[in-house]
PDB file of C-alpha atoms in Angstrom:
ATOM      1  CA  GLU A   1      26.556  75.215 -56.569  1.00 96.00           C
ATOM      2  CA  GLU A   2      24.019  76.796 -54.751  1.00 97.00           C
ATOM      3  CA  GLN A   3      24.698  75.991 -51.143  1.00 98.00           C
ATOM      4  CA  LEU A   4      23.781  78.051 -47.311  1.00 98.00           C
ATOM      5  CA  VAL A   5      26.356  77.323 -44.520  1.00 98.00           C
ATOM      6  CA  GLU A   6      24.670  78.779 -40.813  1.00 98.00           C
ATOM      7  CA  SER A   7      26.976  79.791 -38.331  1.00 98.00           C
ATOM      8  CA  GLY A   8      26.779  81.076 -34.759  1.00 98.00           C
ATOM      9  CA  GLY A   9      25.322  78.628 -32.772  1.00 98.00           C
ATOM     10  CA  ASP A  10      26.655  77.952 -29.431  1.00 97.00           C
ATOM     11  CA  LEU A  11      26.004  77.513 -25.547  1.00 98.00           C
ATOM     12  CA  VAL A  12      23.856  80.115 -23.657  1.00 98.00           C
ATOM     13  CA  GLN A  13      22.705  80.974 -20.715  1.00 97.00           C
ATOM     14  CA  PRO A  14      18.778  81.102 -19.730  1.00 98.00           C
ATOM     15  CA  GLY A  15      17.560  84.874 -20.935  1.00 98.00           C
ATOM     16  CA  GLY A  16      20.363  85.258 -22.701  1.00 98.00           C
ATOM     17  CA  SER A  17      21.340  86.411 -26.559  1.00 98.00           C
ATOM     18  CA  LEU A  18      22.705  85.194 -29.861  1.00 98.00           C
ATOM     19  CA  ARG A  19      22.732  85.575 -33.432  1.00 98.00           C
ATOM     20  CA  LEU A  20      22.713  83.570 -35.940  1.00 98.00           C
ATOM     21  CA  SER A  21      24.013  83.973 -39.472  1.00 98.00           C
ATOM     22  CA  CYS A  22      23.026  81.777 -43.044  1.00 98.00           C
ATOM     23  CA  GLU A  23      25.112  82.795 -45.861  1.00 98.00           C
ATOM     24  CA  ALA A  24      24.343  82.010 -49.247  1.00 98.00           C
ATOM     25  CA  SER A  25      26.676  81.038 -52.493  1.00 98.00           C
ATOM     26  CA  GLY A  26      25.721  80.031 -56.198  1.00 97.00           C
ATOM     27  CA  PHE A  27      22.057  81.487 -56.402  1.00 97.00           C
ATOM     28  CA  SER A  28      20.395  85.002 -56.710  1.00 97.00           C
ATOM     29  CA  PHE A  29      19.983  85.537 -52.726  1.00 98.00           C
ATOM     30  CA  SER A  30      18.358  89.047 -53.328  1.00 97.00           C
ATOM     31  CA  THR A  31      15.487  87.785 -54.804  1.00 97.00           C
ATOM     32  CA  SER A  32      14.918  84.633 -52.696  1.00 97.00           C
ATOM     33  CA  ALA A  33      12.760  84.650 -49.963  1.00 97.00           C
ATOM     34  CA  MET A  34      14.237  82.999 -46.486  1.00 98.00           C
ATOM     35  CA  ASN A  35      12.932  81.037 -43.769  1.00 98.00           C
ATOM     36  CA  TRP A  36      14.288  79.646 -40.143  1.00 98.00           C
ATOM     37  CA  VAL A  37      12.990  76.596 -39.365  1.00 98.00           C
ATOM     38  CA  ARG A  38      14.371  74.764 -35.703  1.00 98.00           C
ATOM     39  CA  GLN A  39      14.742  71.299 -34.733  1.00 98.00           C
ATOM     40  CA  ALA A  40      14.871  70.567 -30.961  1.00 98.00           C
ATOM     41  CA  PRO A  41      17.191  67.208 -30.197  1.00 97.00           C
ATOM     42  CA  GLY A  42      15.259  64.311 -30.970  1.00 97.00           C
ATOM     43  CA  LYS A  43      12.344  65.889 -32.255  1.00 97.00           C
ATOM     44  CA  GLY A  44      10.300  67.364 -35.455  1.00 97.00           C
ATOM     45  CA  LEU A  45      10.876  70.274 -37.497  1.00 98.00           C
ATOM     46  CA  GLN A  46       9.295  73.782 -36.497  1.00 98.00           C
ATOM     47  CA  TRP A  47       9.104  76.246 -38.845  1.00 97.00           C
ATOM     48  CA  ILE A  48      10.067  79.768 -37.305  1.00 97.00           C
ATOM     49  CA  SER A  49      10.358  82.762 -39.335  1.00 98.00           C
ATOM     50  CA  TYR A  50      10.027  83.927 -43.204  1.00 97.00           C
ATOM     51  CA  ILE A  51      11.260  87.337 -45.147  1.00 98.00           C
ATOM     52  CA  THR A  52      11.165  88.050 -48.263  1.00 97.00           C
ATOM     53  CA  GLY A  53      13.925  88.734 -51.126  1.00 96.00           C
ATOM     54  CA  SER A  54      13.597  92.370 -50.147  1.00 96.00           C
ATOM     55  CA  GLY A  55      13.214  92.222 -46.324  1.00 96.00           C
ATOM     56  CA  THR A  56      10.131  94.109 -46.436  1.00 97.00           C
ATOM     57  CA  THR A  57       7.702  91.049 -45.881  1.00 97.00           C
ATOM     58  CA  ILE A  58       7.969  89.150 -42.417  1.00 98.00           C
ATOM     59  CA  PHE A  59       6.448  86.251 -40.323  1.00 97.00           C
ATOM     60  CA  TYR A  60       7.175  85.000 -37.258  1.00 97.00           C
ATOM     61  CA  ALA A  61       5.857  81.359 -35.471  1.00 96.00           C
ATOM     62  CA  ASP A  62       4.213  82.804 -32.410  1.00 95.00           C
ATOM     63  CA  SER A  63       6.347  80.535 -30.232  1.00 96.00           C
ATOM     64  CA  VAL A  64       9.030  83.331 -31.284  1.00 98.00           C
ATOM     65  CA  LYS A  65       7.502  86.383 -31.738  1.00 97.00           C
ATOM     66  CA  GLY A  66       8.351  89.415 -29.949  1.00 97.00           C
ATOM     67  CA  ARG A  67      11.533  87.573 -28.977  1.00 98.00           C
ATOM     68  CA  PHE A  68      13.328  86.655 -32.215  1.00 98.00           C
ATOM     69  CA  THR A  69      13.718  88.620 -35.479  1.00 98.00           C
ATOM     70  CA  ILE A  70      14.995  87.734 -39.458  1.00 98.00           C
ATOM     71  CA  SER A  71      16.926  90.287 -41.041  1.00 98.00           C
ATOM     72  CA  ARG A  72      19.014  90.172 -44.036  1.00 98.00           C
ATOM     73  CA  ASP A  73      21.787  91.826 -45.876  1.00 98.00           C
ATOM     74  CA  ASN A  74      21.535  91.156 -49.531  1.00 98.00           C
ATOM     75  CA  ALA A  75      25.023  92.873 -50.373  1.00 98.00           C
ATOM     76  CA  ARG A  76      26.543  90.125 -48.094  1.00 98.00           C
ATOM     77  CA  GLN A  77      24.462  87.437 -48.926  1.00 98.00           C
ATOM     78  CA  SER A  78      23.326  86.614 -45.335  1.00 98.00           C
ATOM     79  CA  LEU A  79      20.040  85.978 -43.405  1.00 98.00           C
ATOM     80  CA  TYR A  80      20.277  86.650 -39.809  1.00 98.00           C
ATOM     81  CA  LEU A  81      18.044  85.457 -36.995  1.00 98.00           C
ATOM     82  CA  GLU A  82      18.707  88.083 -33.672  1.00 98.00           C
ATOM     83  CA  MET A  83      17.351  85.247 -30.793  1.00 98.00           C
ATOM     84  CA  ASN A  84      16.911  87.200 -27.423  1.00 98.00           C
ATOM     85  CA  SER A  85      15.057  86.162 -24.304  1.00 98.00           C
ATOM     86  CA  LEU A  86      16.312  82.062 -24.471  1.00 98.00           C
ATOM     87  CA  GLY A  87      14.748  79.694 -22.993  1.00 98.00           C
ATOM     88  CA  ALA A  88      15.394  76.055 -22.548  1.00 98.00           C
ATOM     89  CA  GLU A  89      12.396  75.352 -25.011  1.00 98.00           C
ATOM     90  CA  ASP A  90      15.157  77.363 -28.121  1.00 98.00           C
ATOM     91  CA  THR A  91      17.649  74.554 -27.538  1.00 98.00           C
ATOM     92  CA  ALA A  92      17.770  72.959 -31.193  1.00 98.00           C
ATOM     93  CA  VAL A  93      19.522  73.024 -34.397  1.00 98.00           C
ATOM     94  CA  TYR A  94      18.102  75.843 -36.176  1.00 98.00           C
ATOM     95  CA  TYR A  95      18.289  75.699 -40.064  1.00 98.00           C
ATOM     96  CA  CYS A  96      17.686  78.340 -43.233  1.00 98.00           C
ATOM     97  CA  ALA A  97      16.019  77.363 -46.022  1.00 98.00           C
ATOM     98  CA  ARG A  98      15.250  78.929 -49.750  1.00 98.00           C
ATOM     99  CA  ASP A  99      11.520  79.441 -50.405  1.00 97.00           C
ATOM    100  CA  ARG A 100      10.029  78.768 -53.195  1.00 95.00           C
ATOM    101  CA  GLY A 101       6.594  80.077 -53.846  1.00 91.00           C
ATOM    102  CA  PHE A 102       3.640  78.110 -56.416  1.00 89.00           C
ATOM    103  CA  CYS A 103      -0.042  78.146 -57.133  1.00 88.00           C
ATOM    104  CA  SER A 104      -1.387  75.248 -57.420  1.00 82.00           C
ATOM    105  CA  ASP A 105      -5.826  74.021 -57.526  1.00 80.00           C
ATOM    106  CA  GLY A 106      -6.389  77.633 -56.996  1.00 84.00           C
ATOM    107  CA  SER A 107      -4.407  78.488 -53.745  1.00 85.00           C
ATOM    108  CA  CYS A 108      -0.625  79.468 -53.088  1.00 87.00           C
ATOM    109  CA  SER A 109       1.984  78.010 -51.197  1.00 89.00           C
ATOM    110  CA  SER A 110       5.723  77.594 -50.756  1.00 92.00           C
ATOM    111  CA  TYR A 111       8.166  74.832 -50.382  1.00 96.00           C
ATOM    112  CA  PHE A 112      12.025  75.241 -49.053  1.00 97.00           C
ATOM    113  CA  ASP A 113      14.036  73.817 -51.548  1.00 97.00           C
ATOM    114  CA  LEU A 114      17.356  74.111 -50.165  1.00 98.00           C
ATOM    115  CA  TRP A 115      18.678  74.103 -46.042  1.00 98.00           C
ATOM    116  CA  GLY A 116      21.677  74.706 -44.733  1.00 98.00           C
ATOM    117  CA  GLN A 117      23.439  72.361 -42.612  1.00 98.00           C
ATOM    118  CA  GLY A 118      21.898  73.460 -39.313  1.00 98.00           C
ATOM    119  CA  THR A 119      23.845  75.510 -36.539  1.00 98.00           C
ATOM    120  CA  LEU A 120      23.266  74.171 -32.572  1.00 98.00           C
ATOM    121  CA  VAL A 121      21.973  76.636 -30.341  1.00 98.00           C
ATOM    122  CA  THR A 122      22.185  75.495 -26.762  1.00 98.00           C
ATOM    123  CA  VAL A 123      20.250  76.860 -23.652  1.00 98.00           C
ATOM    124  CA  SER A 124      21.588  75.882 -20.494  1.00 97.00           C
ATOM    125  CA  SER A 125      22.756  77.527 -16.912  1.00 96.00           C
TER     126      SER A 125
ATOM    127  CA  SER B   1      -2.249  77.277 -34.882  1.00 55.00           C
ATOM    128  CA  SER B   2      -3.614  73.865 -37.019  1.00 66.00           C
ATOM    129  CA  GLU B   3      -1.818  70.714 -36.556  1.00 89.00           C
ATOM    130  CA  LEU B   4      -0.304  67.737 -39.394  1.00 96.00           C
ATOM    131  CA  THR B   5      -0.492  64.639 -38.323  1.00 97.00           C
ATOM    132  CA  GLN B   6       1.656  61.350 -39.278  1.00 98.00           C
ATOM    133  CA  ASP B   7       1.840  58.422 -38.560  1.00 97.00           C
ATOM    134  CA  PRO B   8       5.269  57.824 -35.896  1.00 97.00           C
ATOM    135  CA  ALA B   9       6.910  54.777 -37.559  1.00 98.00           C
ATOM    136  CA  VAL B  10       6.313  52.306 -40.269  1.00 98.00           C
ATOM    137  CA  SER B  11       8.205  49.901 -41.772  1.00 98.00           C
ATOM    138  CA  VAL B  12       8.147  48.499 -45.636  1.00 98.00           C
ATOM    139  CA  ALA B  13      10.239  45.304 -46.820  1.00 98.00           C
ATOM    140  CA  LEU B  14      12.975  45.886 -49.132  1.00 98.00           C
ATOM    141  CA  GLY B  15      11.633  46.506 -52.532  1.00 97.00           C
ATOM    142  CA  GLN B  16       8.021  46.728 -51.626  1.00 98.00           C
ATOM    143  CA  THR B  17       5.550  50.131 -51.416  1.00 98.00           C
ATOM    144  CA  VAL B  18       4.943  52.435 -48.357  1.00 98.00           C
ATOM    145  CA  ARG B  19       2.347  54.848 -48.023  1.00 98.00           C
ATOM    146  CA  ILE B  20       2.969  57.624 -45.520  1.00 98.00           C
ATOM    147  CA  THR B  21       0.321  60.225 -44.625  1.00 98.00           C
ATOM    148  CA  CYS B  22      -0.525  63.530 -43.187  1.00 98.00           C
ATOM    149  CA  GLN B  23      -3.598  64.678 -42.287  1.00 97.00           C
ATOM    150  CA  GLY B  24      -5.013  67.895 -41.422  1.00 96.00           C
ATOM    151  CA  ASP B  25      -7.464  70.748 -42.399  1.00 94.00           C
ATOM    152  CA  SER B  26      -5.196  72.827 -44.119  1.00 92.00           C
ATOM    153  CA  ILE B  27      -4.301  70.054 -46.623  1.00 93.00           C
ATOM    154  CA  ARG B  28      -7.723  70.612 -48.244  1.00 92.00           C
ATOM    155  CA  THR B  29      -6.738  74.066 -49.168  1.00 91.00           C
ATOM    156  CA  TYR B  30      -2.719  74.474 -49.400  1.00 92.00           C
ATOM    157  CA  SER B  31      -0.923  71.555 -51.272  1.00 91.00           C
ATOM    158  CA  ALA B  32       1.578  69.987 -49.195  1.00 94.00           C
ATOM    159  CA  SER B  33       5.400  69.318 -49.790  1.00 96.00           C
ATOM    160  CA  TRP B  34       7.384  66.316 -48.153  1.00 98.00           C
ATOM    161  CA  TYR B  35      11.309  66.371 -46.774  1.00 98.00           C
ATOM    162  CA  GLN B  36      13.455  63.493 -46.161  1.00 98.00           C
ATOM    163  CA  GLN B  37      15.950  63.329 -43.126  1.00 98.00           C
ATOM    164  CA  LYS B  38      18.316  61.175 -42.581  1.00 98.00           C
ATOM    165  CA  PRO B  39      20.100  61.207 -38.666  1.00 97.00           C
ATOM    166  CA  GLY B  40      22.363  63.988 -38.529  1.00 96.00           C
ATOM    167  CA  GLN B  41      22.024  65.291 -41.663  1.00 98.00           C
ATOM    168  CA  ALA B  42      19.717  68.230 -42.549  1.00 98.00           C
ATOM    169  CA  PRO B  43      16.228  67.987 -44.440  1.00 98.00           C
ATOM    170  CA  VAL B  44      16.242  67.343 -47.960  1.00 98.00           C
ATOM    171  CA  LEU B  45      12.908  68.011 -50.241  1.00 98.00           C
ATOM    172  CA  VAL B  46      11.423  65.213 -52.154  1.00 98.00           C
ATOM    173  CA  ILE B  47       7.993  66.182 -52.968  1.00 97.00           C
ATOM    174  CA  PHE B  48       6.480  69.692 -54.073  1.00 95.00           C
ATOM    175  CA  ALA B  49       3.666  71.245 -54.564  1.00 88.00           C
ATOM    176  CA  LYS B  50       1.683  67.905 -53.640  1.00 81.00           C
ATOM    177  CA  ASN B  51       2.926  65.584 -56.831  1.00 91.00           C
ATOM    178  CA  ASN B  52       5.807  66.799 -58.164  1.00 93.00           C
ATOM    179  CA  ARG B  53       9.490  65.484 -57.498  1.00 97.00           C
ATOM    180  CA  ALA B  54      12.034  67.581 -56.582  1.00 96.00           C
ATOM    181  CA  SER B  55      15.189  67.505 -58.687  1.00 95.00           C
ATOM    182  CA  GLY B  56      17.531  64.259 -58.222  1.00 96.00           C
ATOM    183  CA  ILE B  57      14.563  62.365 -56.644  1.00 98.00           C
ATOM    184  CA  PRO B  58      14.121  58.732 -57.990  1.00 97.00           C
ATOM    185  CA  ASP B  59      11.115  58.338 -59.599  1.00 96.00           C
ATOM    186  CA  ARG B  60       9.878  55.324 -56.572  1.00 98.00           C
ATOM    187  CA  PHE B  61       9.099  58.565 -54.754  1.00 98.00           C
ATOM    188  CA  SER B  62       5.072  60.105 -55.647  1.00 97.00           C
ATOM    189  CA  GLY B  63       2.895  62.308 -54.225  1.00 96.00           C
ATOM    190  CA  SER B  64      -0.834  62.563 -54.066  1.00 95.00           C
ATOM    191  CA  SER B  65      -3.800  64.648 -52.124  1.00 94.00           C
ATOM    192  CA  SER B  66      -7.381  63.655 -51.107  1.00 95.00           C
ATOM    193  CA  GLY B  67      -9.669  66.000 -48.823  1.00 94.00           C
ATOM    194  CA  LYS B  68      -7.733  66.157 -45.529  1.00 96.00           C
ATOM    195  CA  THR B  69      -4.870  63.620 -46.370  1.00 97.00           C
ATOM    196  CA  ALA B  70      -1.713  64.165 -48.800  1.00 97.00           C
ATOM    197  CA  SER B  71       0.325  61.480 -49.243  1.00 97.00           C
ATOM    198  CA  LEU B  72       3.903  59.979 -49.781  1.00 98.00           C
ATOM    199  CA  THR B  73       4.260  56.873 -51.453  1.00 98.00           C
ATOM    200  CA  ILE B  74       7.868  54.647 -51.826  1.00 98.00           C
ATOM    201  CA  THR B  75       7.153  52.047 -54.733  1.00 98.00           C
ATOM    202  CA  GLY B  76      10.113  49.529 -54.572  1.00 98.00           C
ATOM    203  CA  ALA B  77      11.391  51.067 -51.602  1.00 98.00           C
ATOM    204  CA  GLN B  78      15.269  50.665 -50.831  1.00 98.00           C
ATOM    205  CA  ALA B  79      17.787  50.956 -47.792  1.00 98.00           C
ATOM    206  CA  GLU B  80      18.580  53.892 -48.199  1.00 98.00           C
ATOM    207  CA  ASP B  81      15.068  55.538 -48.289  1.00 98.00           C
ATOM    208  CA  GLU B  82      15.094  54.868 -44.539  1.00 98.00           C
ATOM    209  CA  ALA B  83      14.452  57.951 -42.681  1.00 98.00           C
ATOM    210  CA  ASP B  84      12.414  60.694 -41.298  1.00 98.00           C
ATOM    211  CA  TYR B  85       9.967  62.391 -43.419  1.00 98.00           C
ATOM    212  CA  TYR B  86       7.846  65.262 -42.752  1.00 98.00           C
ATOM    213  CA  CYS B  87       4.840  66.914 -44.738  1.00 98.00           C
ATOM    214  CA  ASP B  88       4.738  70.932 -44.721  1.00 96.00           C
ATOM    215  CA  SER B  89       1.339  73.027 -45.433  1.00 95.00           C
ATOM    216  CA  ARG B  90       0.145  75.951 -44.208  1.00 93.00           C
ATOM    217  CA  ASP B  91      -1.363  77.270 -40.776  1.00 91.00           C
ATOM    218  CA  THR B  92      -5.421  77.442 -41.343  1.00 87.00           C
ATOM    219  CA  SER B  93      -5.397  79.912 -38.307  1.00 88.00           C
ATOM    220  CA  ASP B  94      -2.824  82.219 -40.606  1.00 89.00           C
ATOM    221  CA  ASN B  95      -2.331  80.687 -43.174  1.00 88.00           C
ATOM    222  CA  ARG B  96       1.359  83.508 -43.842  1.00 91.00           C
ATOM    223  CA  LEU B  97       2.402  80.456 -41.624  1.00 94.00           C
ATOM    224  CA  HIS B  98       3.726  76.985 -42.060  1.00 95.00           C
ATOM    225  CA  VAL B  99       3.334  74.019 -40.222  1.00 96.00           C
ATOM    226  CA  PHE B 100       5.525  70.965 -40.447  1.00 98.00           C
ATOM    227  CA  GLY B 101       3.774  67.402 -39.912  1.00 98.00           C
ATOM    228  CA  THR B 102       4.575  65.344 -37.022  1.00 97.00           C
ATOM    229  CA  GLY B 103       6.870  63.012 -38.979  1.00 98.00           C
ATOM    230  CA  THR B 104       7.267  59.471 -39.801  1.00 98.00           C
ATOM    231  CA  LYS B 105      10.330  57.083 -39.291  1.00 98.00           C
ATOM    232  CA  VAL B 106      10.409  54.722 -42.444  1.00 98.00           C
ATOM    233  CA  THR B 107      12.190  51.518 -41.704  1.00 98.00           C
ATOM    234  CA  VAL B 108      13.422  49.616 -44.415  1.00 98.00           C
ATOM    235  CA  LEU B 109      13.434  45.633 -43.397  1.00 96.00           C
TER     236      LEU B 109
END
């Protein structure tokens, strides 16, 4: 069974740091691009970061660029999100999601076909 | 960044048809995908690449697109379809990035 399991969410003080993990199983992790998506309490989904299977290409949303770092360890089938300088606005459930690319009508994009259950990060003093 | 706008909430009678729309400039260029999220659960892929159903999704769900509007249609809505629905496409200012729609709460009466 294909599965993603996040961990590492916690209560952290403003300005603090936290590292999230996402362990994959049941599929070829090393050939799969991955993403982090978050959802603040009672709010919508927000995409925050992407990494290719090899780890050589990485993108970030402007809201986390310079503070968050996405990485992966294919030998451990794991994806990570290092979060620094956390603020109240970072309080959210964080999901990892597998990326699947496609091309349609002359342009290419991707979608998220497998999601973890999420891990809660609360930033508060 | 760019925005994808959805109606905040829609309701549909059991067995009837409802269409959820997603508007944004990026839809003209990049096909949308749709996700269903029930309370306390992770999102689930429903439609990808504009009009392809994900594995295990009933055929009452369908997707379409015209101009700057993508649509998700539920034909013969069931009680279990009550959920939040989000569209997803690309950021028009930086097409390497994703952007989600604002979300639509679907209530089945």
